[in-house]
Coordinates of C-alpha atoms in Angstrom, one line a residue:
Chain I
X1 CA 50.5 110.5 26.2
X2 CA 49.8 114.0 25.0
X3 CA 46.9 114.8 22.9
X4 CA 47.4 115.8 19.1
X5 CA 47.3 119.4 19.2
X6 CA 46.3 121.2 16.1
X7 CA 44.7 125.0 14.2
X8 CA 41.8 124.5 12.8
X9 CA 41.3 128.4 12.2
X10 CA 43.0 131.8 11.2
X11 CA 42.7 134.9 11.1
X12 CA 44.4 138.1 10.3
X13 CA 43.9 142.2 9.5
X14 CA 45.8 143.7 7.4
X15 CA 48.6 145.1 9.4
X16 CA 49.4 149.2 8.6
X17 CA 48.3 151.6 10.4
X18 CA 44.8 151.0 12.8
X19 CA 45.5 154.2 15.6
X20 CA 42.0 155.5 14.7
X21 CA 40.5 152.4 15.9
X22 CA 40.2 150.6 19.3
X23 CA 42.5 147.9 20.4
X24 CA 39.7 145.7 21.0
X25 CA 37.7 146.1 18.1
X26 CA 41.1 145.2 16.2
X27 CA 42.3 142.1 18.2
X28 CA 38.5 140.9 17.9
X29 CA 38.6 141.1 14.3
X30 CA 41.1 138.9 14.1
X31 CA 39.6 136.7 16.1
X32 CA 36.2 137.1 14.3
X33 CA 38.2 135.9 11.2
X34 CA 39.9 132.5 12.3
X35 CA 36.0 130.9 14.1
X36 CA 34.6 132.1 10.7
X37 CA 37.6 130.1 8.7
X38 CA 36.8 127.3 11.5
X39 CA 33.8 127.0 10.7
X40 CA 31.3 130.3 11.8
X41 CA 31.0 132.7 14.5
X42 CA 28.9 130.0 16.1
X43 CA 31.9 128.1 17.1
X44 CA 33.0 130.4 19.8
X45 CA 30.2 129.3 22.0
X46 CA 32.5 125.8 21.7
X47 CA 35.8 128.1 23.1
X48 CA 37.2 126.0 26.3
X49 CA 39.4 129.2 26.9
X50 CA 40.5 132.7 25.5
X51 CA 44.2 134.0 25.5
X52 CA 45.0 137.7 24.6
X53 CA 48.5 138.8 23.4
X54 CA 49.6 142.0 23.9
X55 CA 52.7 143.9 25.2
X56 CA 51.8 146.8 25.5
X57 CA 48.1 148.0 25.4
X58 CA 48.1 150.3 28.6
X59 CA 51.4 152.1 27.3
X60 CA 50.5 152.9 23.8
X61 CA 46.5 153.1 24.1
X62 CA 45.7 152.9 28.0
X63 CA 43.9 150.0 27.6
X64 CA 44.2 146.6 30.0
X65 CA 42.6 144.1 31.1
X66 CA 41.5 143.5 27.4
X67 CA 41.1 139.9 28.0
X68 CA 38.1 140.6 29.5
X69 CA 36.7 143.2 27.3
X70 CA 37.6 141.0 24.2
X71 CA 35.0 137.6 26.2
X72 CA 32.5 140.8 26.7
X73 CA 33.0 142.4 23.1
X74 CA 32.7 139.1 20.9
X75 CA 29.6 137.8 23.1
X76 CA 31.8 134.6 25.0
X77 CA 31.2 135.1 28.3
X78 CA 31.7 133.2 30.6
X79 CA 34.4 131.8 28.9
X80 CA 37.8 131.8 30.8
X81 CA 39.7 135.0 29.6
X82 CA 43.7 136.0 30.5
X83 CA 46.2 138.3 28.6
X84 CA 49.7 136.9 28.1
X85 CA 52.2 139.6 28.2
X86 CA 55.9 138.2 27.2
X87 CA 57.3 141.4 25.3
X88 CA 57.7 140.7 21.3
X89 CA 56.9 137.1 22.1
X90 CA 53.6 137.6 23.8
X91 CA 52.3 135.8 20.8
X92 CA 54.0 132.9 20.6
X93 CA 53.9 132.5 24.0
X94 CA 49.9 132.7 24.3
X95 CA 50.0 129.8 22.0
X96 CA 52.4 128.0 23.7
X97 CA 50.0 128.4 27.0
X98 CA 47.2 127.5 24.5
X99 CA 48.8 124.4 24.1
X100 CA 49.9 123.6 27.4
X101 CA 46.2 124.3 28.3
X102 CA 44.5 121.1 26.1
X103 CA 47.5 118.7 27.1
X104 CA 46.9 119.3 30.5
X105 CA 43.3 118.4 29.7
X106 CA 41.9 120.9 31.0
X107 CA 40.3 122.3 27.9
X108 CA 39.8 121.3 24.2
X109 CA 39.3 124.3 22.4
X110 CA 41.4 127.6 23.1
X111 CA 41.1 131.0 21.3
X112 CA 44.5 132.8 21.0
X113 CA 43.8 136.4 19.8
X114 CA 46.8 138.6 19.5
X115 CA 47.2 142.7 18.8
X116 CA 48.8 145.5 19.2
X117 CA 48.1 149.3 18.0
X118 CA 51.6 151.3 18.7
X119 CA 50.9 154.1 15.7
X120 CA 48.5 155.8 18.4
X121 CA 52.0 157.1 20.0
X122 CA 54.8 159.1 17.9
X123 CA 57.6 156.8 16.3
X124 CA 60.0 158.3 19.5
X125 CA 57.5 157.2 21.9
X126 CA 56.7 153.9 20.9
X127 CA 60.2 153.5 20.6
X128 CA 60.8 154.8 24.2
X129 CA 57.7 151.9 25.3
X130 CA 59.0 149.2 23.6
X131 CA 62.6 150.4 25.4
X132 CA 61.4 149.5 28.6
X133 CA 61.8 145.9 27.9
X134 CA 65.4 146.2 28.3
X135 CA 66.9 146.0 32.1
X136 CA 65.8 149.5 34.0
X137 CA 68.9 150.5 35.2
X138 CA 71.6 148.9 33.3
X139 CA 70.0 149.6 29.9
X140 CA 66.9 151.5 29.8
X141 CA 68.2 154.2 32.0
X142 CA 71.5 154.7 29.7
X143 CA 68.7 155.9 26.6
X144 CA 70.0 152.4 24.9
X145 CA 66.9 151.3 22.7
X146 CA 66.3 147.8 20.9
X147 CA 67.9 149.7 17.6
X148 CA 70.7 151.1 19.5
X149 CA 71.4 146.8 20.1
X150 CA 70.9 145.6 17.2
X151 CA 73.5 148.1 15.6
X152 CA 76.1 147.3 18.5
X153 CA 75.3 143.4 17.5
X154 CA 75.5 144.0 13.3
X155 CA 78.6 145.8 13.9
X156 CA 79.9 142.6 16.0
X157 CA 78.6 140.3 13.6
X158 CA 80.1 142.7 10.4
X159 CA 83.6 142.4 12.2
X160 CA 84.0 138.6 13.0
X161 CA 82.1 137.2 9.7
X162 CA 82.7 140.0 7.5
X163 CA 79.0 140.9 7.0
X164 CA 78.1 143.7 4.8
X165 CA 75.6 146.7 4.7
X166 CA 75.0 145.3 0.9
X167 CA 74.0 141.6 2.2
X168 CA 71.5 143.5 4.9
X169 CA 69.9 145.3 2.2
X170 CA 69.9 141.9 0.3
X171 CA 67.7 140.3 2.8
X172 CA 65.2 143.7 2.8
X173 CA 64.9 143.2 -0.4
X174 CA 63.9 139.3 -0.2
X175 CA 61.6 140.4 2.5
X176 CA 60.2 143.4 0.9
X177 CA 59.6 141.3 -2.4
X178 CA 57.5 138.8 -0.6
X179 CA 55.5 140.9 1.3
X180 CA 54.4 142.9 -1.7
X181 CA 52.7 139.8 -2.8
X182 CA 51.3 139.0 0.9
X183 CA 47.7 141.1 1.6
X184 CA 48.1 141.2 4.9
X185 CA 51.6 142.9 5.2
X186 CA 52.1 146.3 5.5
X187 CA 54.9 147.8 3.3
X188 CA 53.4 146.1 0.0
X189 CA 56.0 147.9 -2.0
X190 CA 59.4 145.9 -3.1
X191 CA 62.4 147.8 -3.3
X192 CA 65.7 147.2 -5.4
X193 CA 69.4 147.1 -4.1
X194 CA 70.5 150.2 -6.7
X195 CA 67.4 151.8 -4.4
X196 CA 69.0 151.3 -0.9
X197 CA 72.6 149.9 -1.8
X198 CA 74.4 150.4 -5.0
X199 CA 72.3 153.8 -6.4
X200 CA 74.3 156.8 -5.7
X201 CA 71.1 157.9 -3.4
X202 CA 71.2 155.1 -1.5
X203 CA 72.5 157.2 1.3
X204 CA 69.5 159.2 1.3
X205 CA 66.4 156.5 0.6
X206 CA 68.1 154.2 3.2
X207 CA 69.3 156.3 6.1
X208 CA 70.9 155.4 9.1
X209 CA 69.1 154.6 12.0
X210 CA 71.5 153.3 14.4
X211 CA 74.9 152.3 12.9
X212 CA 75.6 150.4 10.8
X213 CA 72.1 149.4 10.4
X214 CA 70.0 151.4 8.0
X215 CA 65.9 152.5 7.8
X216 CA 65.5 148.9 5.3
X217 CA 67.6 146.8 8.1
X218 CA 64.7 147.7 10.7
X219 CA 61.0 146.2 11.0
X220 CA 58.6 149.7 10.5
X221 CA 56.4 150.6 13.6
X222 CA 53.1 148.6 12.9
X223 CA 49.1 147.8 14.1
X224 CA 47.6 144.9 13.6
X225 CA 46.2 141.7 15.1
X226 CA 45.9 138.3 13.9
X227 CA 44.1 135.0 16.0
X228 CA 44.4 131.3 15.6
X229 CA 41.9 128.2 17.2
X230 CA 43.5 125.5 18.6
X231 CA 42.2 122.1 19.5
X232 CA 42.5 118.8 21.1
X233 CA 42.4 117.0 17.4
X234 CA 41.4 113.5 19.7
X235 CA 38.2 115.3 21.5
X236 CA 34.6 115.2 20.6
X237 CA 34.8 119.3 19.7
X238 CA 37.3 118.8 17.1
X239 CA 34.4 117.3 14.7
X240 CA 32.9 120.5 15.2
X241 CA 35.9 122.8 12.7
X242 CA 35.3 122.6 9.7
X243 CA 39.2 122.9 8.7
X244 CA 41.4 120.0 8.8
X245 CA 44.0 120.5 11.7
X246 CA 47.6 121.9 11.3
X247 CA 49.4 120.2 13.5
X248 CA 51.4 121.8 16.3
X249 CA 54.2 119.5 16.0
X250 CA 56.7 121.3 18.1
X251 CA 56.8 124.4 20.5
X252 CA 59.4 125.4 23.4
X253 CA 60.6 128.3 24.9
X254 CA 64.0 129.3 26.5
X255 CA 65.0 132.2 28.2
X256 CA 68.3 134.0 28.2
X257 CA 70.4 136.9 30.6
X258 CA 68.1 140.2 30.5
X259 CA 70.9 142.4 30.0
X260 CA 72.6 141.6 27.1
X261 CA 76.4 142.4 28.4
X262 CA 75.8 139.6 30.4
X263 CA 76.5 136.9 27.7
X264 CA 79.8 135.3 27.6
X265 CA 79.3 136.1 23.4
X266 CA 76.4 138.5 22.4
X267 CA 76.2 137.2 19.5
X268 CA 75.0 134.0 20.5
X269 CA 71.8 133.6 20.9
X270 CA 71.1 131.0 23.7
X271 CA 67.6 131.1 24.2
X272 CA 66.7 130.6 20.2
X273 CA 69.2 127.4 19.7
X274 CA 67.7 126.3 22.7
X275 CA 64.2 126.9 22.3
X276 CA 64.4 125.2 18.9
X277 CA 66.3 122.4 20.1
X278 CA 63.3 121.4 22.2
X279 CA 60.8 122.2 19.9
X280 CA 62.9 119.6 16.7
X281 CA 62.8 117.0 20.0
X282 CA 59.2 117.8 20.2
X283 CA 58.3 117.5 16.5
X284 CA 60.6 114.2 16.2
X285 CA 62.5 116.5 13.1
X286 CA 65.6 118.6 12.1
X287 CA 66.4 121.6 10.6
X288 CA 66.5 119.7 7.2
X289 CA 63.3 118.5 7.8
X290 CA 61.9 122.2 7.6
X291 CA 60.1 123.7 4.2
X292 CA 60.5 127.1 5.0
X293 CA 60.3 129.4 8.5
X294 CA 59.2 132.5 9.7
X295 CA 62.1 134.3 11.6
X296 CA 61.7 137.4 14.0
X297 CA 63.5 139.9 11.9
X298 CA 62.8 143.0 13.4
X299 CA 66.2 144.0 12.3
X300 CA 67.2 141.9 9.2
X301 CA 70.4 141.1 11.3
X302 CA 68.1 138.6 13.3
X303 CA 66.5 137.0 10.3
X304 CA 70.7 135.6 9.9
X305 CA 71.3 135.0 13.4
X306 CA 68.5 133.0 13.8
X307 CA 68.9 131.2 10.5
X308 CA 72.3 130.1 12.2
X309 CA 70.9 129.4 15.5
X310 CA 68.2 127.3 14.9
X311 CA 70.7 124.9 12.4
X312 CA 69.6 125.9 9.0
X313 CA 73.8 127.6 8.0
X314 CA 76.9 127.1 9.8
X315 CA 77.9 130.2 12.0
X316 CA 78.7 133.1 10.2
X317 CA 77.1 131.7 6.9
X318 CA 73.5 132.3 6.8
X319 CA 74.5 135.7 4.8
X320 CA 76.1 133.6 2.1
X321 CA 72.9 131.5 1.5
X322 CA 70.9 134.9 1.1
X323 CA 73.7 136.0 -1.4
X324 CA 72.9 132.8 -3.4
X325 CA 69.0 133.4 -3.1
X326 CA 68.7 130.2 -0.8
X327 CA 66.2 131.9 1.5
X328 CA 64.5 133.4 -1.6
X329 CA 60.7 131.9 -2.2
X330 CA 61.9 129.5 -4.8
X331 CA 65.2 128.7 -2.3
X332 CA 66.3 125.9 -0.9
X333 CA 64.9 127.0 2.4
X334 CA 62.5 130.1 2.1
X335 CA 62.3 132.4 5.2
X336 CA 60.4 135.0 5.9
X337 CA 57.7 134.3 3.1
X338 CA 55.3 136.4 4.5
X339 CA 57.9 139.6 4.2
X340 CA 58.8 138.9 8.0
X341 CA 58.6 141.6 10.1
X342 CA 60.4 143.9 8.1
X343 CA 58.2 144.3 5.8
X344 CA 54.7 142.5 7.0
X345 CA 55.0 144.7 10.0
X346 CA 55.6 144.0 13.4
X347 CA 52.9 145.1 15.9
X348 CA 54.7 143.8 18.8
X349 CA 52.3 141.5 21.1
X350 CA 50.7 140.4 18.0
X351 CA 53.5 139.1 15.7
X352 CA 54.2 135.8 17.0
X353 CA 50.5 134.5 16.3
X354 CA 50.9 136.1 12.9
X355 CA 54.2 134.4 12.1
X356 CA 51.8 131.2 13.1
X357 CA 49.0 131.9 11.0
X358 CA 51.7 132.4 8.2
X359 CA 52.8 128.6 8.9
X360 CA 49.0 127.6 8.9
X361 CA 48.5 129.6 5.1
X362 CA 51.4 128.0 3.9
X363 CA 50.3 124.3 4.9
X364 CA 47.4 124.7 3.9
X365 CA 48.4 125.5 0.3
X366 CA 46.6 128.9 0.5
X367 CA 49.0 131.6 0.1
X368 CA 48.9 133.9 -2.7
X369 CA 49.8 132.8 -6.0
X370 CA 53.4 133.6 -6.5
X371 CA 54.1 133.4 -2.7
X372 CA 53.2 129.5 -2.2
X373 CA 56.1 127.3 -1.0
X374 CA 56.2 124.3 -3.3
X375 CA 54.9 121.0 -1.1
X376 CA 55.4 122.4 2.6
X377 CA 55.6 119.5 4.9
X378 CA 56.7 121.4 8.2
X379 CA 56.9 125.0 8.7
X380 CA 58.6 127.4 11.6
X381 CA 58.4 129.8 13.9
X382 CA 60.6 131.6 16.0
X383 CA 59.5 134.6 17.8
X384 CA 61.9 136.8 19.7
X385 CA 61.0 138.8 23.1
X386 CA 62.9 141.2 24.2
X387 CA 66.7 141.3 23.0
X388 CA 66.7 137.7 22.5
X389 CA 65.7 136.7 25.8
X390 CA 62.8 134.9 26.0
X391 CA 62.7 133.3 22.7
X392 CA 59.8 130.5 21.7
X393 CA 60.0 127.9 18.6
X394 CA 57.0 126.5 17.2
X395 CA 56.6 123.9 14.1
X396 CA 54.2 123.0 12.5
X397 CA 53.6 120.0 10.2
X398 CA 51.1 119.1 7.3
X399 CA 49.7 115.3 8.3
Chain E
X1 CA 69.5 171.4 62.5
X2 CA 70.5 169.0 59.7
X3 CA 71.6 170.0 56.5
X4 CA 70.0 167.5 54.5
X5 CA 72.2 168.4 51.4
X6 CA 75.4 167.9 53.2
X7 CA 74.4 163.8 53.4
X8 CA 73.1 163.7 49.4
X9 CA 75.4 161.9 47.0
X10 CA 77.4 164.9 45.4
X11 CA 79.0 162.5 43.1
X12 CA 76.9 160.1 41.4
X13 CA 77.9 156.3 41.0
X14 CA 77.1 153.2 39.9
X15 CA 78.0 150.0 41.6
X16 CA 79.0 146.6 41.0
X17 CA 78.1 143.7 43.8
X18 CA 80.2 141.3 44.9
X19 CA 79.0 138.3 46.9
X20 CA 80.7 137.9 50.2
X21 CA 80.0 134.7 50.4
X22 CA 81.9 133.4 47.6
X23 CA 83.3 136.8 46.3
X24 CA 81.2 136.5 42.8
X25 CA 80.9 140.2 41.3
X26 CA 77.9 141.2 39.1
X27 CA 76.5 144.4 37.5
X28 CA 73.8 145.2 37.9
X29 CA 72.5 143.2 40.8
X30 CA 71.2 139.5 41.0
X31 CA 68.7 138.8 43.7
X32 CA 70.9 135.7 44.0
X33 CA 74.1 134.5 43.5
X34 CA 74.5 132.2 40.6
X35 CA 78.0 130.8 42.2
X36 CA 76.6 129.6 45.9
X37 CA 72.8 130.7 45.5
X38 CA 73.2 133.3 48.7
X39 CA 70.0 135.9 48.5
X40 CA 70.4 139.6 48.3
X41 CA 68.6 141.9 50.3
X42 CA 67.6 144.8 48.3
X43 CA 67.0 147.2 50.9
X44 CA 70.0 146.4 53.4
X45 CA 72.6 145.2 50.9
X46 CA 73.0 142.8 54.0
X47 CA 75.9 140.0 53.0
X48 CA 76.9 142.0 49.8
X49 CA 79.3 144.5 49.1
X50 CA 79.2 147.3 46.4
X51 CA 81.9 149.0 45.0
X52 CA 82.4 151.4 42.7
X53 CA 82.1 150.7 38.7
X54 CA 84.1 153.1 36.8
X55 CA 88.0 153.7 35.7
X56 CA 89.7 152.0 32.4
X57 CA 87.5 149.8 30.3
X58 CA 87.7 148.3 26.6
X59 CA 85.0 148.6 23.9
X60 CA 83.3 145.9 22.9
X61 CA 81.1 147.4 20.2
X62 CA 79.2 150.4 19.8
X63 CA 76.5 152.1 17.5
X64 CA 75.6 155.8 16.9
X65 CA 71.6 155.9 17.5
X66 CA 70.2 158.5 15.1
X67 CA 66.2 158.0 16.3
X68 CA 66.7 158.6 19.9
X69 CA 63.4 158.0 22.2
X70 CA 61.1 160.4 23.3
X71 CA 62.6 163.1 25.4
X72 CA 66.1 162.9 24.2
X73 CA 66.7 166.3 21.9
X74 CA 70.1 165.4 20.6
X75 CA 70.9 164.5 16.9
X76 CA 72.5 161.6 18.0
X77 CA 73.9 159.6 20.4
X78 CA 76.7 157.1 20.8
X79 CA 76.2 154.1 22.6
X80 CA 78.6 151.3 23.4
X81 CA 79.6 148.1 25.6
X82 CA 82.6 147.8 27.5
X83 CA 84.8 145.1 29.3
X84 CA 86.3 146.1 32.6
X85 CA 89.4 144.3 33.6
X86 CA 87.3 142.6 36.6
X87 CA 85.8 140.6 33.5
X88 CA 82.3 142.7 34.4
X89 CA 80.9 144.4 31.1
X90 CA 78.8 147.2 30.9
X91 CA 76.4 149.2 28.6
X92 CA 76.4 152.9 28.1
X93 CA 76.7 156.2 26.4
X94 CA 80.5 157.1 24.7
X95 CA 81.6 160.5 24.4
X96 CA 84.2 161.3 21.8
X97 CA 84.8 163.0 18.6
X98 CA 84.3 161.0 15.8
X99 CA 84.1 157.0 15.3
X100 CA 85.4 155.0 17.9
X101 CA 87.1 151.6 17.2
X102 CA 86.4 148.7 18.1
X103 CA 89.1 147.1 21.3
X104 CA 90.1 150.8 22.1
X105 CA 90.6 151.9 26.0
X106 CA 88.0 154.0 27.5
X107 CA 87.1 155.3 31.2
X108 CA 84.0 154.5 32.0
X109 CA 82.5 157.2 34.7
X110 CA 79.0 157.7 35.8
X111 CA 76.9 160.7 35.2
X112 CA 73.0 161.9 35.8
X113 CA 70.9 162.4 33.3
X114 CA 67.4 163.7 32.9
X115 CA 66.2 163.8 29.1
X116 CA 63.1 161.6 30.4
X117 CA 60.4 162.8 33.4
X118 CA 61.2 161.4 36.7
X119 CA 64.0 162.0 38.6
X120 CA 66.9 161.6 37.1
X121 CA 68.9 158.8 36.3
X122 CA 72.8 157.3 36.3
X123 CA 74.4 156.8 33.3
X124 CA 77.5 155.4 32.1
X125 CA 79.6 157.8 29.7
X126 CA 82.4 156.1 28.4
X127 CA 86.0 158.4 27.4
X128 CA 88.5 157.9 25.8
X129 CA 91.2 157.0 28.0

């Protein structure tokens, strides 16, 4: 039987803008943060095994092997050190592993640390880097970028459901309002719907950036880190944290075609209905067992789509329940509480362990006042790499 | 004495593969098929045949991009998928004036292009038919 697997520790930066520092120093602050909310810096002498998440640190700062230099820079070696590199998902992922790790008893306690700087490159280059996640030659090569997708999807998804640019902005505008309560996020600013929508200058203050999606249907181009401890909750270590365990109750991955032509529909999303399925068999839950879920909206279309796919609407719904403020904070199901990625940011390698420590806050009863789901028993993830096709699900649940 | 340019590809292309074992088509290439699980070489092709990918397609959807990557200098681009009538699909770049609608017939054809360092690169440039 597999050990109970749980966080006992979180941390986070403030995600913005961090190009004038080093990608080390940022992913170890992070990390620095979660063993002092576990309990002291002490504890990391108790680490089993590190795992660093990160997409694209020799691209955007010429940095790798920053597993290694995180052990050296945060005073852990010897302890076991290896970067986990799965595009946008690189995050989730490296917990995933984490996990994986203490059931396969090998170790008890794992550090997952998580970063990525991407403002040390212009906005065209790091869009060009994060590009080259797409096939080589049958997308890369043709100057399609992971905008240039998403409009092609929205513009699927506006003609079979009869999705509008107003219900995108709708959903910025959730996501924007909660992240201007959230101190981690980066666009703290909320934003109305006469301001990108209805005004008669919404043409202007929301611009297109690949048709029809708009600047406020895209994630902005963000640093940061963020870090969570897990361990084996049955071992002799896990008297050591100081923090009671949030429980991974669920995590799974699934995979998908790279190129997206490929599907038989593109706008289903195989690997996320998939991925979750696994992880609700994990957890022994539904979807109408979740309190509230972090979805990886780097364009707002995904925050629907993957409402849909993981079970929460019916097919072609999910923008109706945003319309009747059923994702909203005080919904029926909030998502995206922390502002998503939309507005909290998305520094690619490190968003799927801040999506996590998101879940952990909320559990916990620790968000900020204003921003605290009512009673959350169980809490989820999903975290998207590439276009959708390595996708991983992870729930967690307050014992 | 060899004229080295006289063997270069003039024309550029961009191929589909079809299986020869079971006659499965794919674009772009699988290391293996997913119908009878025979392996492709990569280098002699050995067992699978290419063919040409181009001539009368239907769009699928499309997007204009308005923050191209780094070294592209246009304003914008349009980009689209397509459906050929071999049931392959296909991603590209469209060429035409104005919007273009959603089922309408194109011709895909391939081009070269070189907005990014390296040598430069095929491309599919969808027209209206």
């Amino acid at each position: 039987m597999a050990p109970r697997i749980g966080i006992v520790g979180a941390g986070h930066c403030r995600f913005g803008n961090s190009s004038d520092y080093d990608l080390v120093d940022v992913i170890a602050y992070a990390a620095n943060e979660a063993l002092e909310d576990s309990g002291g810096l002490a504890l990391r002498k108790e680490v089993d095994q590190v795992l660093v998440a990160n997409m694209a640190g020799g691209l955007f700062n010429r940095e790798t092997a920053i597993a290694s230099a995180l052990v050296s820079r945060m005073d852990m070696e010897p302890c076991p050190a290896e970067l986990v590199e799965n595009g946008p998902a690189s995050g989730a992922s490296a917990v995933k592993l984490a996990y994986m790790a203490i059931a396969s008893g090998m170790v008890d306690v794992v550090l997952v640390a998580a970063g990525e700087i991407m403002r040390s490159v212009t906005g065209w280059e790091a869009t060009d880097i994060v590009a080259t996640m797409a096939h080589k030659e049958a997308e890369y090569n043709m100057g399609l970028t992971l905008p240039g997708f998403a409009g092609m999807f929205t513009r699927l998804y506006m003609q079979k459901y009869g999705l509008t640019e107003r219900d995108l902005a709708l959903v910025a505008v959730k996501d924007h309002d909660n992240a201007a309560k959230n101190i981690y996020a980066h666009v703290q600013i909320p934003v109305t719907i006469e301001a990108i929508a209805d005004g008669p200058e919404a043409g202007v203050v929301n611009n297109y950036v690949a048709e029809p999606l708009r600047m406020y249907s895209t994630c902005p181009i963000t640093d940061g880190s963020a870090a969570v401890i897990l361990v084996n909750m049955d071992s002799p270590k896990a008297k050591l944290f100081k923090r009671r365990p949030i429980r991974i109750a669920g995590i799974a991955s699934a995979t998908d075609t790279h190129c997206v032509h490929n599907r038989k529909d593109p706008l289903v999303l195989d690997a996320v209905r998939l991925s979750a399925e696994k992880a609700y068999r994990m957890a022994g839950v539904g979807p109408a067992d979740i309190s509230f879920a972090e979805l990886h909206d780097a364009f707002v279309i995904f925050e629907l789509l993957i409402s849909e796919e993981v079970g929460f609407f019916e097919r072609g719904k999910s923008f109706l329940a945003v319309r009747n403020h059923e994702t909203d904070l005080n919904g029926r199901l909030p998502i995206n509480t922390s502002g998503g990625l939309k507005a909290k940011g998305h520094p690619v390698g490190a968003t799927g362990v801040s999506q996590i420590f998101e879940l952990v806050r909320q559990l916990r009863g620790e968000a900020e006042e204003g921003r605290q789901v009512k009673d959350p028993k169980y809490g989820m993830a999903v975290n998207f790499g590439g276009f959708g096709n390595n996708v991983v699900t992870t729930i967690l649940a307050k014992d | 004495m060899i004229d080295f340019s006289a063997y270069g590809e003039l024309t550029p292309h961009i191929h589909g593969f079809r299986c020869q074992k079971c006659g499965a088509i794919y674009y772009p290439a699988p290391m293996i098929c997913g119908k009878c699980d025979s392996k492709r070489d990569p280098v002699t092709g050995r067992n699978w045949e290419e063919f040409d990918l181009e001539g009368p397609c239907t769009l699928l959807t499309w997007t204009r991009v308005w923050n191209l990557p780094e070294g592209f200098n246009k304003k914008f681009l349009l980009f689209g998928m397509v459906s050929f009538p071999n049931g392959l699909k296909a991603s590209g770049r469209i060429e035409l004036e104005g919007d273009p609608r959603i089922g309408m017939a194109l011709v895909a054809k391939a081009i070269e292009a070189d907005e990014r360092p390296g040598k430069p690169v095929k491309v599919f440039l969808f027209e209206p038919a």
